[in-house]
Tab-separated table of C-alpha atoms in Angstrom:
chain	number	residue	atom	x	y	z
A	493	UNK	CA	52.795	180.990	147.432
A	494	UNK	CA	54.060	181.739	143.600
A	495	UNK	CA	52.589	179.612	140.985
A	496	UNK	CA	55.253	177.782	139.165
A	497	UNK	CA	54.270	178.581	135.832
A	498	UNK	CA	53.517	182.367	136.121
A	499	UNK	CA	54.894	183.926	139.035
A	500	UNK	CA	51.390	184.507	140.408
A	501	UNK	CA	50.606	185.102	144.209
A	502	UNK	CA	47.858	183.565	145.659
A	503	UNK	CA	45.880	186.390	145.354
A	504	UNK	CA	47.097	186.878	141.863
A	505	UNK	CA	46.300	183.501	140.713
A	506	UNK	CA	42.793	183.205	142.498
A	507	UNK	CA	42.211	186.718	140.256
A	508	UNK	CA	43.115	185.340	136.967
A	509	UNK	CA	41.682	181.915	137.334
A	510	UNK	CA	38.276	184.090	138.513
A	511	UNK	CA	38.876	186.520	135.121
A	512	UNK	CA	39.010	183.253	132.894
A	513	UNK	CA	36.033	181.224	134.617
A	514	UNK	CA	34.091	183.960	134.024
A	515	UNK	CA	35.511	184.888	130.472
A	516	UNK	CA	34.654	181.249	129.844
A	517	UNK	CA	31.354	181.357	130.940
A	518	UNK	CA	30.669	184.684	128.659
A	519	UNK	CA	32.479	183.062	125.406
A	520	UNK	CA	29.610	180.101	126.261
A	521	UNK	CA	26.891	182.520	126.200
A	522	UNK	CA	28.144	184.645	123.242
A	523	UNK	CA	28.843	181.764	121.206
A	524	UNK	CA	25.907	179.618	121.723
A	525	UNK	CA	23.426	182.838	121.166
A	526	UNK	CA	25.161	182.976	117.780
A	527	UNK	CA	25.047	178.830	116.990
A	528	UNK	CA	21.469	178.679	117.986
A	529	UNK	CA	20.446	181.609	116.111
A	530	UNK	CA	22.045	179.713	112.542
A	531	UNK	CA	21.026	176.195	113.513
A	532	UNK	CA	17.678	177.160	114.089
A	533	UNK	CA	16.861	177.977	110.096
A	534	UNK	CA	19.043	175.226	109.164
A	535	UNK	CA	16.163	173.093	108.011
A	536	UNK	CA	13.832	176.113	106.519
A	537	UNK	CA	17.078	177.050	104.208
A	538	UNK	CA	17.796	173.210	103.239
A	539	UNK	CA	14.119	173.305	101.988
A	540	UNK	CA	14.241	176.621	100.200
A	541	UNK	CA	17.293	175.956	98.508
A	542	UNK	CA	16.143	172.821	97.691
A	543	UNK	CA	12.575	173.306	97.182
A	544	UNK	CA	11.597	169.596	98.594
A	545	UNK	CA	11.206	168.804	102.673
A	546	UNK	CA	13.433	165.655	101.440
A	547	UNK	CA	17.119	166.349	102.425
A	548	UNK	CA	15.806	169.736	104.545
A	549	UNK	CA	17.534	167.791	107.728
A	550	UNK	CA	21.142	167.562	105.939
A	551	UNK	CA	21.893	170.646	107.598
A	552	UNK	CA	21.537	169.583	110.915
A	553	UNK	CA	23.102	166.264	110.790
A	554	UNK	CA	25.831	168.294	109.205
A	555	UNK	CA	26.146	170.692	112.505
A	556	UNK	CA	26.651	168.169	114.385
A	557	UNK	CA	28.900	166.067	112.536
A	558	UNK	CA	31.019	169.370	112.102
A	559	UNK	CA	30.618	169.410	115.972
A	560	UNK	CA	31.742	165.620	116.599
A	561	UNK	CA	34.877	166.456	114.554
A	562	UNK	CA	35.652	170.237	116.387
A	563	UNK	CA	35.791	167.792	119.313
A	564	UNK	CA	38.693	165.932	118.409
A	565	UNK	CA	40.324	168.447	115.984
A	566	UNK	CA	40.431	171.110	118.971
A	567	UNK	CA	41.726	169.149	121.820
A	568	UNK	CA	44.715	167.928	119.976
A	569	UNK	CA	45.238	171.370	118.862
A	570	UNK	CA	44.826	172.603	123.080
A	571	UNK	CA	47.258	169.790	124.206
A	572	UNK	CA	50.305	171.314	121.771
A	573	UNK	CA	49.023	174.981	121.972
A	574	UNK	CA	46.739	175.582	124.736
A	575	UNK	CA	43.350	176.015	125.876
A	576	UNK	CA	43.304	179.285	125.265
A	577	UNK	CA	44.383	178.965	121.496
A	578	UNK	CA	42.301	176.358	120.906
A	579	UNK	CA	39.064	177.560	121.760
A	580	UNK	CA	40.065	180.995	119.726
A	581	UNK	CA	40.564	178.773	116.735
A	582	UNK	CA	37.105	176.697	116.829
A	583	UNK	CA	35.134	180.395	117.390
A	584	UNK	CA	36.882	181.754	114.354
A	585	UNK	CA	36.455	178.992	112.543
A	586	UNK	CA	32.606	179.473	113.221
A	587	UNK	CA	32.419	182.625	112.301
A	588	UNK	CA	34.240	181.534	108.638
A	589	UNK	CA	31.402	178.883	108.838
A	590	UNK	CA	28.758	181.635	109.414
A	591	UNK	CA	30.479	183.047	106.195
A	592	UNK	CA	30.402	180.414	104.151
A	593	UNK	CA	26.327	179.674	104.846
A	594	UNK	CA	25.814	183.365	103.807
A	595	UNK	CA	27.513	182.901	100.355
A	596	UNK	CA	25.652	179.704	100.294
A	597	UNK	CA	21.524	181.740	100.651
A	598	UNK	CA	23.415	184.224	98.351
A	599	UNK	CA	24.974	182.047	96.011
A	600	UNK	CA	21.668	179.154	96.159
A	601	UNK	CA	23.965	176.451	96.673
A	602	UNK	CA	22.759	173.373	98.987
A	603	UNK	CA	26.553	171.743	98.911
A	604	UNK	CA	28.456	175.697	100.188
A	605	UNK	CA	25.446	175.223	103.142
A	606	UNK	CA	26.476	171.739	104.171
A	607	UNK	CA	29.847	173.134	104.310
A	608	UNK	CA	28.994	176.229	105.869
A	609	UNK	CA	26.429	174.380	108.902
A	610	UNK	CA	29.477	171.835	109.410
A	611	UNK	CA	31.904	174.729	109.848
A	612	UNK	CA	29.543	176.273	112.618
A	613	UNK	CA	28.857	173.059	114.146
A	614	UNK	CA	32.964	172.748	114.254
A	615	UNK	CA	33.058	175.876	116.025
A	616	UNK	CA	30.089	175.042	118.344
A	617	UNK	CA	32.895	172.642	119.852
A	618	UNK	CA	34.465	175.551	121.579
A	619	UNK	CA	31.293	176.298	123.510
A	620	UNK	CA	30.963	172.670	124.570
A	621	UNK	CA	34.761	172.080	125.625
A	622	UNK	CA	35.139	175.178	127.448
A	623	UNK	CA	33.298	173.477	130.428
A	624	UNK	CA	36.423	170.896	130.560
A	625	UNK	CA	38.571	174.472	130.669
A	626	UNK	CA	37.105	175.375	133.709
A	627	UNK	CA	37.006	172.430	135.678
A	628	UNK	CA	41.242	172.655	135.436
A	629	UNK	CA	40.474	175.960	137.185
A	630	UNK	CA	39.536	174.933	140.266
A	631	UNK	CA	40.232	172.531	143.407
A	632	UNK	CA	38.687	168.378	142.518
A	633	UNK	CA	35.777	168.989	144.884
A	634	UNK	CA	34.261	172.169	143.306
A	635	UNK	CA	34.779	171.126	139.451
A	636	UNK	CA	30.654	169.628	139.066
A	637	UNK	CA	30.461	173.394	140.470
A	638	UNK	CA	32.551	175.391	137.787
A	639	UNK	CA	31.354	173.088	135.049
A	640	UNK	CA	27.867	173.748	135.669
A	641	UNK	CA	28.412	177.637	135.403
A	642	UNK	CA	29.923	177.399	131.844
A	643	UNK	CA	26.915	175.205	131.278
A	644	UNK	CA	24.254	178.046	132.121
A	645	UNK	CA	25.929	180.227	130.169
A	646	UNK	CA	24.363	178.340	127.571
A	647	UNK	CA	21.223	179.427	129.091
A	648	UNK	CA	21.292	183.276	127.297
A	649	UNK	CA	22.035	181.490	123.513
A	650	UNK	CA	18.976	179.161	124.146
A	651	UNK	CA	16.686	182.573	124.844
A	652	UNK	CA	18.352	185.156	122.551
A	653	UNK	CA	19.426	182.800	119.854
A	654	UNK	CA	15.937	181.978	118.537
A	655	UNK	CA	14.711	186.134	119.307
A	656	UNK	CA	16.965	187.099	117.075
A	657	UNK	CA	16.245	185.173	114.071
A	658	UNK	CA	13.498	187.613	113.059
A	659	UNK	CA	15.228	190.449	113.547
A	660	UNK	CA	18.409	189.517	111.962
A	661	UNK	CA	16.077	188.637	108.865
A	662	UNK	CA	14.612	192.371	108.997
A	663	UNK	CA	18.429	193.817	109.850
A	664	UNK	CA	19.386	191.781	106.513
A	665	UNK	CA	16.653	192.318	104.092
A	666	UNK	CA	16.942	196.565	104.917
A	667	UNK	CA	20.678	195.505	103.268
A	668	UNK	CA	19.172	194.052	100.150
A	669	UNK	CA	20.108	190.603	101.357
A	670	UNK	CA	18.011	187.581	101.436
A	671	UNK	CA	16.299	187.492	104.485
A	672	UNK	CA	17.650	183.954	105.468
A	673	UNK	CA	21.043	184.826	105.299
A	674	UNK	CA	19.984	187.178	108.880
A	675	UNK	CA	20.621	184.066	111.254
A	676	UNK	CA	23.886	183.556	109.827
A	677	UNK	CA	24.779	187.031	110.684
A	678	UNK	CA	24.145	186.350	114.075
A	679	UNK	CA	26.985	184.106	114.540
A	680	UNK	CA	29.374	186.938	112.844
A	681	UNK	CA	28.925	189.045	115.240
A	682	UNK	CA	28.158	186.857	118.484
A	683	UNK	CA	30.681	184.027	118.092
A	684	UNK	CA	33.143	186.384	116.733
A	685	UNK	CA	33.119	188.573	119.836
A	686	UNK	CA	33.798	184.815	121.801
A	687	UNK	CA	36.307	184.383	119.788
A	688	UNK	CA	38.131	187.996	120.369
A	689	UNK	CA	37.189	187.618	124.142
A	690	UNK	CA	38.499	183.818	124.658
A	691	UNK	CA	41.785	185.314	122.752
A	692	UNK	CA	42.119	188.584	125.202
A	693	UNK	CA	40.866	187.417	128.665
A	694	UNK	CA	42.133	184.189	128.964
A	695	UNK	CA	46.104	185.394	129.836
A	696	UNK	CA	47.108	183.360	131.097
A	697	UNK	CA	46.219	180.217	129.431
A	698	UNK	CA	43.829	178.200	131.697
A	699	UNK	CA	46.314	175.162	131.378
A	700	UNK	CA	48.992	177.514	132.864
A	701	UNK	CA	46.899	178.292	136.113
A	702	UNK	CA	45.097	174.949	136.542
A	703	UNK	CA	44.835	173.532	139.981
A	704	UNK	CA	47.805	171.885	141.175
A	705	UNK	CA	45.858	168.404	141.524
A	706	UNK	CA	45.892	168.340	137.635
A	707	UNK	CA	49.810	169.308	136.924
A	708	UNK	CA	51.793	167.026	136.661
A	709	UNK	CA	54.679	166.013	138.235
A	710	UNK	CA	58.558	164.844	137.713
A	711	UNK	CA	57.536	162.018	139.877
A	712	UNK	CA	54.359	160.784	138.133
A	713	UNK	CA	54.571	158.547	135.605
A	714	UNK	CA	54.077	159.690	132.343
A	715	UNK	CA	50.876	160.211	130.038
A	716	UNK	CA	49.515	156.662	129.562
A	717	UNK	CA	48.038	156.038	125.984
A	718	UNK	CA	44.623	156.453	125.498
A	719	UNK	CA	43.673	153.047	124.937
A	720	UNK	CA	45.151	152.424	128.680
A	721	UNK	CA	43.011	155.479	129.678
A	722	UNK	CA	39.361	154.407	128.407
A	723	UNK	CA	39.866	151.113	130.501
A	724	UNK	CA	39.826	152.882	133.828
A	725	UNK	CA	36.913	152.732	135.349
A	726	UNK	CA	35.792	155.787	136.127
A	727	UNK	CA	36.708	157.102	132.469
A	728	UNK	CA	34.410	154.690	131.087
A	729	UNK	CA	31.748	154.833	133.654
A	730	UNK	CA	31.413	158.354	132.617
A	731	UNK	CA	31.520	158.201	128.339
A	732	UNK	CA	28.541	155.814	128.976
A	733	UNK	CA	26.869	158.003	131.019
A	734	UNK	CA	27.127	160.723	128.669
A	735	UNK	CA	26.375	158.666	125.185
A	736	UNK	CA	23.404	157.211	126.691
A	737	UNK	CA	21.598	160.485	128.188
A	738	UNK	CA	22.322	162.144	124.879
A	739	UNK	CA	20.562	159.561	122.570
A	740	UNK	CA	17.775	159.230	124.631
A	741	UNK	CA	17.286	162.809	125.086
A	742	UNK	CA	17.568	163.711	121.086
A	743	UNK	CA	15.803	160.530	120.192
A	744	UNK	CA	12.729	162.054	122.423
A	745	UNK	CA	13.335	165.896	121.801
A	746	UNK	CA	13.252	165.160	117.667
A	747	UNK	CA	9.822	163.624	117.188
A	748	UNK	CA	8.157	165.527	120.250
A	749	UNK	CA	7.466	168.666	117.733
A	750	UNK	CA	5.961	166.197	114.749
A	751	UNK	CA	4.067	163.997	117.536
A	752	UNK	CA	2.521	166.975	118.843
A	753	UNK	CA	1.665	168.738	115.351
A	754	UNK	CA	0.101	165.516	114.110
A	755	UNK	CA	-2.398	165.369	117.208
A	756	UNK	CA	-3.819	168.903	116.671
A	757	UNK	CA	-1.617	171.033	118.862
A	758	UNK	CA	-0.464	174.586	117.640
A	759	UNK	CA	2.794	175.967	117.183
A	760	UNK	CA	2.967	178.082	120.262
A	761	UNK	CA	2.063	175.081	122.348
A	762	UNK	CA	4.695	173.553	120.811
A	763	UNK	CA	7.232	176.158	121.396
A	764	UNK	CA	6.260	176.336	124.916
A	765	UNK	CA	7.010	172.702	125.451
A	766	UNK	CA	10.701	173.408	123.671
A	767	UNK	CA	10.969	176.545	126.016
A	768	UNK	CA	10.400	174.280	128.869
A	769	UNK	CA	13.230	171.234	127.666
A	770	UNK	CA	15.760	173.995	127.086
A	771	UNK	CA	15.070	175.432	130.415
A	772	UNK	CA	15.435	172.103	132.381
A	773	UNK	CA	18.940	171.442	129.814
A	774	UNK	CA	20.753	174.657	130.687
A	775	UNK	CA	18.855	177.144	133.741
A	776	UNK	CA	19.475	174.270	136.296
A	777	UNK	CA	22.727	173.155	135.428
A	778	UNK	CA	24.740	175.037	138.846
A	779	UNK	CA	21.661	173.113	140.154
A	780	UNK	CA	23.267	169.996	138.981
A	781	UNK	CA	26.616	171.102	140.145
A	782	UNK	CA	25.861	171.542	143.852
A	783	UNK	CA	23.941	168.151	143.929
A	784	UNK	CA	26.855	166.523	142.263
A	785	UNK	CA	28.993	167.887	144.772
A	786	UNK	CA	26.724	166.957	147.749
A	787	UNK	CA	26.237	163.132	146.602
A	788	UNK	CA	28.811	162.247	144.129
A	789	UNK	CA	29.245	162.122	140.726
A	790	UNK	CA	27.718	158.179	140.787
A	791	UNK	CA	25.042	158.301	142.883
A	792	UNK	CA	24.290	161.977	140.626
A	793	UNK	CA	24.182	160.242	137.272
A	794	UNK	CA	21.830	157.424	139.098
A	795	UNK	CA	19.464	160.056	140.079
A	796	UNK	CA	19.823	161.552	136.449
A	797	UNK	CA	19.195	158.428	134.935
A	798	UNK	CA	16.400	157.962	137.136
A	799	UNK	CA	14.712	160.965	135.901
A	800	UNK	CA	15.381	160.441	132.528
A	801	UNK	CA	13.859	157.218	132.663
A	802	UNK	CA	10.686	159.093	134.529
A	803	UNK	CA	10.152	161.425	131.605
A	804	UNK	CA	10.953	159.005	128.256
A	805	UNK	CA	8.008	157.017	129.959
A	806	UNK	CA	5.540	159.904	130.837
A	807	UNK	CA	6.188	160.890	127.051
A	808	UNK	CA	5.419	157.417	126.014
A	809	UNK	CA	2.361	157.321	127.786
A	810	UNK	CA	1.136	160.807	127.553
A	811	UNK	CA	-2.458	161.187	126.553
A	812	UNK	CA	-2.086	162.921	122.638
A	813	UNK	CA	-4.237	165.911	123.903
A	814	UNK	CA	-2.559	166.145	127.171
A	815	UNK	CA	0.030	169.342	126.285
A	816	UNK	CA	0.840	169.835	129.941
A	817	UNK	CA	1.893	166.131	130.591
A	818	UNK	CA	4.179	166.649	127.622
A	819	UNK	CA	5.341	169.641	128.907
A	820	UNK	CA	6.351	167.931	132.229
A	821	UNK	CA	8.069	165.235	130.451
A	822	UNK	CA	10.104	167.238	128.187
A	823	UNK	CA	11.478	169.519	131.296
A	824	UNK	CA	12.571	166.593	132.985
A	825	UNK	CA	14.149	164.931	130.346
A	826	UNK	CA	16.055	168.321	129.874
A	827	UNK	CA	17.099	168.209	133.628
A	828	UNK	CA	17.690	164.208	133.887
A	829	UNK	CA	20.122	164.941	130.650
A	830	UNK	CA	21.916	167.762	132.235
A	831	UNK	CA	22.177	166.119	136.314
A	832	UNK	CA	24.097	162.890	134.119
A	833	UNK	CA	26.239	165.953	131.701
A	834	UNK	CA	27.051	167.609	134.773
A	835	UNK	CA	28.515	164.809	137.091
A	836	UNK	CA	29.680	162.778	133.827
A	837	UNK	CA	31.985	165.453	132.581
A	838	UNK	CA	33.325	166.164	136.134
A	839	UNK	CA	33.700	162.088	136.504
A	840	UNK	CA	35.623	162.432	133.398
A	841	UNK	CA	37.794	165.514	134.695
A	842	UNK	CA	39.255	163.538	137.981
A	843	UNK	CA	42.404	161.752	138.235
A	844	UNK	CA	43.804	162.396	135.062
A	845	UNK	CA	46.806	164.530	134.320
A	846	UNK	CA	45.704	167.690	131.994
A	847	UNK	CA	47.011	166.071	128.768
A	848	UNK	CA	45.175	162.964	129.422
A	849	UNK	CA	41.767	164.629	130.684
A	850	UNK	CA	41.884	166.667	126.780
A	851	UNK	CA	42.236	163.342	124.699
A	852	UNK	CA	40.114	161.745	126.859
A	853	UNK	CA	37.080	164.698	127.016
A	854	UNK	CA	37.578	165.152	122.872
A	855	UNK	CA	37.175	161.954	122.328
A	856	UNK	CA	34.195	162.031	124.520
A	857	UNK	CA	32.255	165.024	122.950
A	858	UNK	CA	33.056	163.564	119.825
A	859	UNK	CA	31.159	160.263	120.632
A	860	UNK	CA	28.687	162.248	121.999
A	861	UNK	CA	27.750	164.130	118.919
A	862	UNK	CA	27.985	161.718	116.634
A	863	UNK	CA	25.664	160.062	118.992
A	864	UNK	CA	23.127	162.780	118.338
A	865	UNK	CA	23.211	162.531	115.000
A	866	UNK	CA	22.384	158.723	115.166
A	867	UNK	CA	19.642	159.939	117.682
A	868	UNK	CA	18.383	162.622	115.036
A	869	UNK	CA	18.369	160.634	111.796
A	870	UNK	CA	17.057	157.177	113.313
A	871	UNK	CA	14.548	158.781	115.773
A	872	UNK	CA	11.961	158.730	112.613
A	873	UNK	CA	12.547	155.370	111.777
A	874	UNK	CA	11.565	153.923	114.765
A	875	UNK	CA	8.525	156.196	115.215
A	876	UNK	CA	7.303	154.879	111.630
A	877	UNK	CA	7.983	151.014	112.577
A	878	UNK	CA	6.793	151.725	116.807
A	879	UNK	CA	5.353	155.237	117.203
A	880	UNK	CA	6.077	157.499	119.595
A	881	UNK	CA	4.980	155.695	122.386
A	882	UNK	CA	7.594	152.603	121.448
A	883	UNK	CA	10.439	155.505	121.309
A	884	UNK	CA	9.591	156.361	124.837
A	885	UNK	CA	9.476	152.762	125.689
A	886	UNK	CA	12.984	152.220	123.864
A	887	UNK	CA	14.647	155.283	125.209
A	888	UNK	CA	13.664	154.621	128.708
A	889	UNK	CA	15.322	151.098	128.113
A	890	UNK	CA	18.297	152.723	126.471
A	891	UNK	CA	19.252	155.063	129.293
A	892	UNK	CA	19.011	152.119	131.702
A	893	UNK	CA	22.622	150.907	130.282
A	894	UNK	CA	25.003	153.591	132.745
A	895	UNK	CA	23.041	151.870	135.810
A	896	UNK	CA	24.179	148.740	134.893
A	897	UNK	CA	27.666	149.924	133.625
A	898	UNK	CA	27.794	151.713	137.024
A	899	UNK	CA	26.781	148.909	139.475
A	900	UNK	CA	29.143	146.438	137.923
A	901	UNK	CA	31.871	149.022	138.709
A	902	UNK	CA	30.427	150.742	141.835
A	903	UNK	CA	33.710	148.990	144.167
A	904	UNK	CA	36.046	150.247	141.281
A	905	UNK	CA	34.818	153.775	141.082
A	906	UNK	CA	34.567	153.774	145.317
A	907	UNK	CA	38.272	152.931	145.031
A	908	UNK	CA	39.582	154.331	142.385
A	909	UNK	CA	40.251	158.592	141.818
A	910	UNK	CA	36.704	160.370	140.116
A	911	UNK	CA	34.124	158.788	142.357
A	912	UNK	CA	32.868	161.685	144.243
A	913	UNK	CA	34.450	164.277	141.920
């Protein structure tokens, strides 16, 4: 049977929509090696350009700020242009980013790095929406699936990112540059090669090969407004979902590393506890996918919630020498956040028509960045008014909002399209 939009055969369109999930999944990996690799000097530059610890965390906030706005900037620019064009654009815009935080280590100026780190946090975007590009690939039932793959990809950046900071820094000084401005190399080269792949492999666009439950048709009405959209119930079900597992997750990752330092515990141990929360965010994320197609995408962010809940409370109450328990906790609040990414952003893919599901999932990134950078700057407060065992306490009580959201609307969502997504 010929696909209406490109004259495809079956065969033919099962081969390109296979060329562009994977192309998808290696733009993920290429451009998150490269983001990880800049963001993770982002505070040692702030201080050296700065020479105070003071406003060292600007550069952060302003990654993820630049991220939060890449959201919404990029999936207006996919619904006139394209996914394809789109997620080109955010990659190249980067690598400019990348750019402009060299010139900034070059150049000593702490204003050109905010504007560089929120540039690269913009691009960043394009790794994090390219998991909404390949849930339009594929039939409603396997999208938790295809969503978790792009997720792992993210896997290989979380590993090589942070491996390559040192050697970047070598590669650079052997060039007479400043040894900081090796990181932003990385991205140059790494998110530039997304970039050039996105732009090649995905022909044709993934909009114009989506599954046919997505297109829409002559007879359906058309694109509602997005005001109308948010009130569905499965739409907001799943933005809740999503806001609250990030902000408990960042308000718990961010003080983990000082809590741990200021009880006597060495950087490696440190690291290793890191190693483990990145593992249970990205490694298990197909994981998350086949569960969320087993039970649902409710009853999946339940059991994520669940075990988000589980570790913000073994944090809390942690013995301060006990490494391993913190260890534990930290790998399960990386898997709790990814089980309730996973099934939110395939809740958040069903039964809306392609130009809808964009607004809707920019909108949502965007809220869930700027969520993180609430989570990030406020995350100290509370641990100098409550300590870190009355963040555990508070985040544990935090994430218990998308169980209530979801019970009040458990008949809706049974009903109505996106419940078992």
């Amino acid at each position: 049977m010929a696909h209406e939009a490109d004259g495809l055969d079956g065969a033919g369109l099962d081969r390109a929509r296979r060329r562009s999930r994977w192309s998808l999944v290696a733009g993920v990996a290429l451009g998150s090696t490269g983001h990880i690799a800049a963001v993770t000097v982002g505070t040692i530059v702030g201080q050296d350009l700065l020479g105070s610890p003071t406003w060292a965390g600007a550069p952060a906030s302003s990654v993820v700020l630049g991220a939060a706005t890449g959201a919404l900037v990029l999936t207006g620019l996919m619904v006139r242009r394209g996914r394809r064009f789109g997620l080109a654009a955010g990659y190249l815009i980067g690598v400019f980013g990348a750019l402009v935080a060299v010139a900034a280590v070059l150049t000593r100026s702490f204003p050109l790095l905010l504007l560089g780190t929120y540039l690269i946090g913009f691009g960043n975007s394009s790794n994090l929406l390219s998991r909404y590009a390949a849930a339009d690939l594929v039939a409603p039932g396997r999208r938790a699936s295809a969503i978790g793959l792009v997720v792992w990809g993210a896997t290989i950046g979380s590993v090589v990112g942070p491996w390559l900071v040192p050697i970047s820094g070598a590669i650079a000084k052997g060039f007479s540059l400043p040894t900081l401005t090796g990181p932003y190399l990385v991205p140059i080269v790494f998110v530039g090669l997304a970039a050039v792949l996105s732009f090649l492999l995905l022909r044709p666009d993934p909009y114009a090969i989506a599954h046919h439950s997505t297109i829409q048709q002559e007879s359906d009405p058309l694109a509602a407004p997005l005001g109308a959209i948010l009130h569905r119930p499965a739409v907001l079900a799943a933005i809740v979902a999503l806001v609250a597992g990030q902000f408990t997750m960042v308000l718990i990752m961010t003080m983990t590393p000082l809590h741990m330092t200021a009880h006597g515990h060495g950087l490696a141990a440190v690291g290793l506890v890191l190693s483990a929360h990145t593992f249970g965010m990205y490694a298990l994320a197909p994981i998350s996918g086949r569960l969320t197609e087993r039970f649902g995408t409710v009853p999946t962010i339940f059991g994520g919630t669940g075990v988000l809940i589980a570790a913000a409370l073994l944090a809390a109450f942690a013995p301060p020498e006990g490494g391993t328990y913190l260890l534990v906790a930290l790998f399960l609040l990386g898997f709790g956040w990814n089980l309730g990414f996973v099934a939110g952003s395939a809740m958040l893919s069903a039964g809306l028509e392609l130009a809808e599901r964009t607004r809707v999932q920019g909108l949502a990134d965007a809220l869930i960045w700027s969520t993180s950078a609430a989570a990030s700057l406020g995350s100290g407060l509370i641990v100098a008014f409550a300590g870190y065992t009355g963040l555990g306490i508070l985040g544990a009580g935090l994430v218990a909002i998308p169980i209530a959201v979801l019970a009040s609307r458990r008949r809706a969502l049974a009903t109505g399209a996106g419940a078992t997504a």
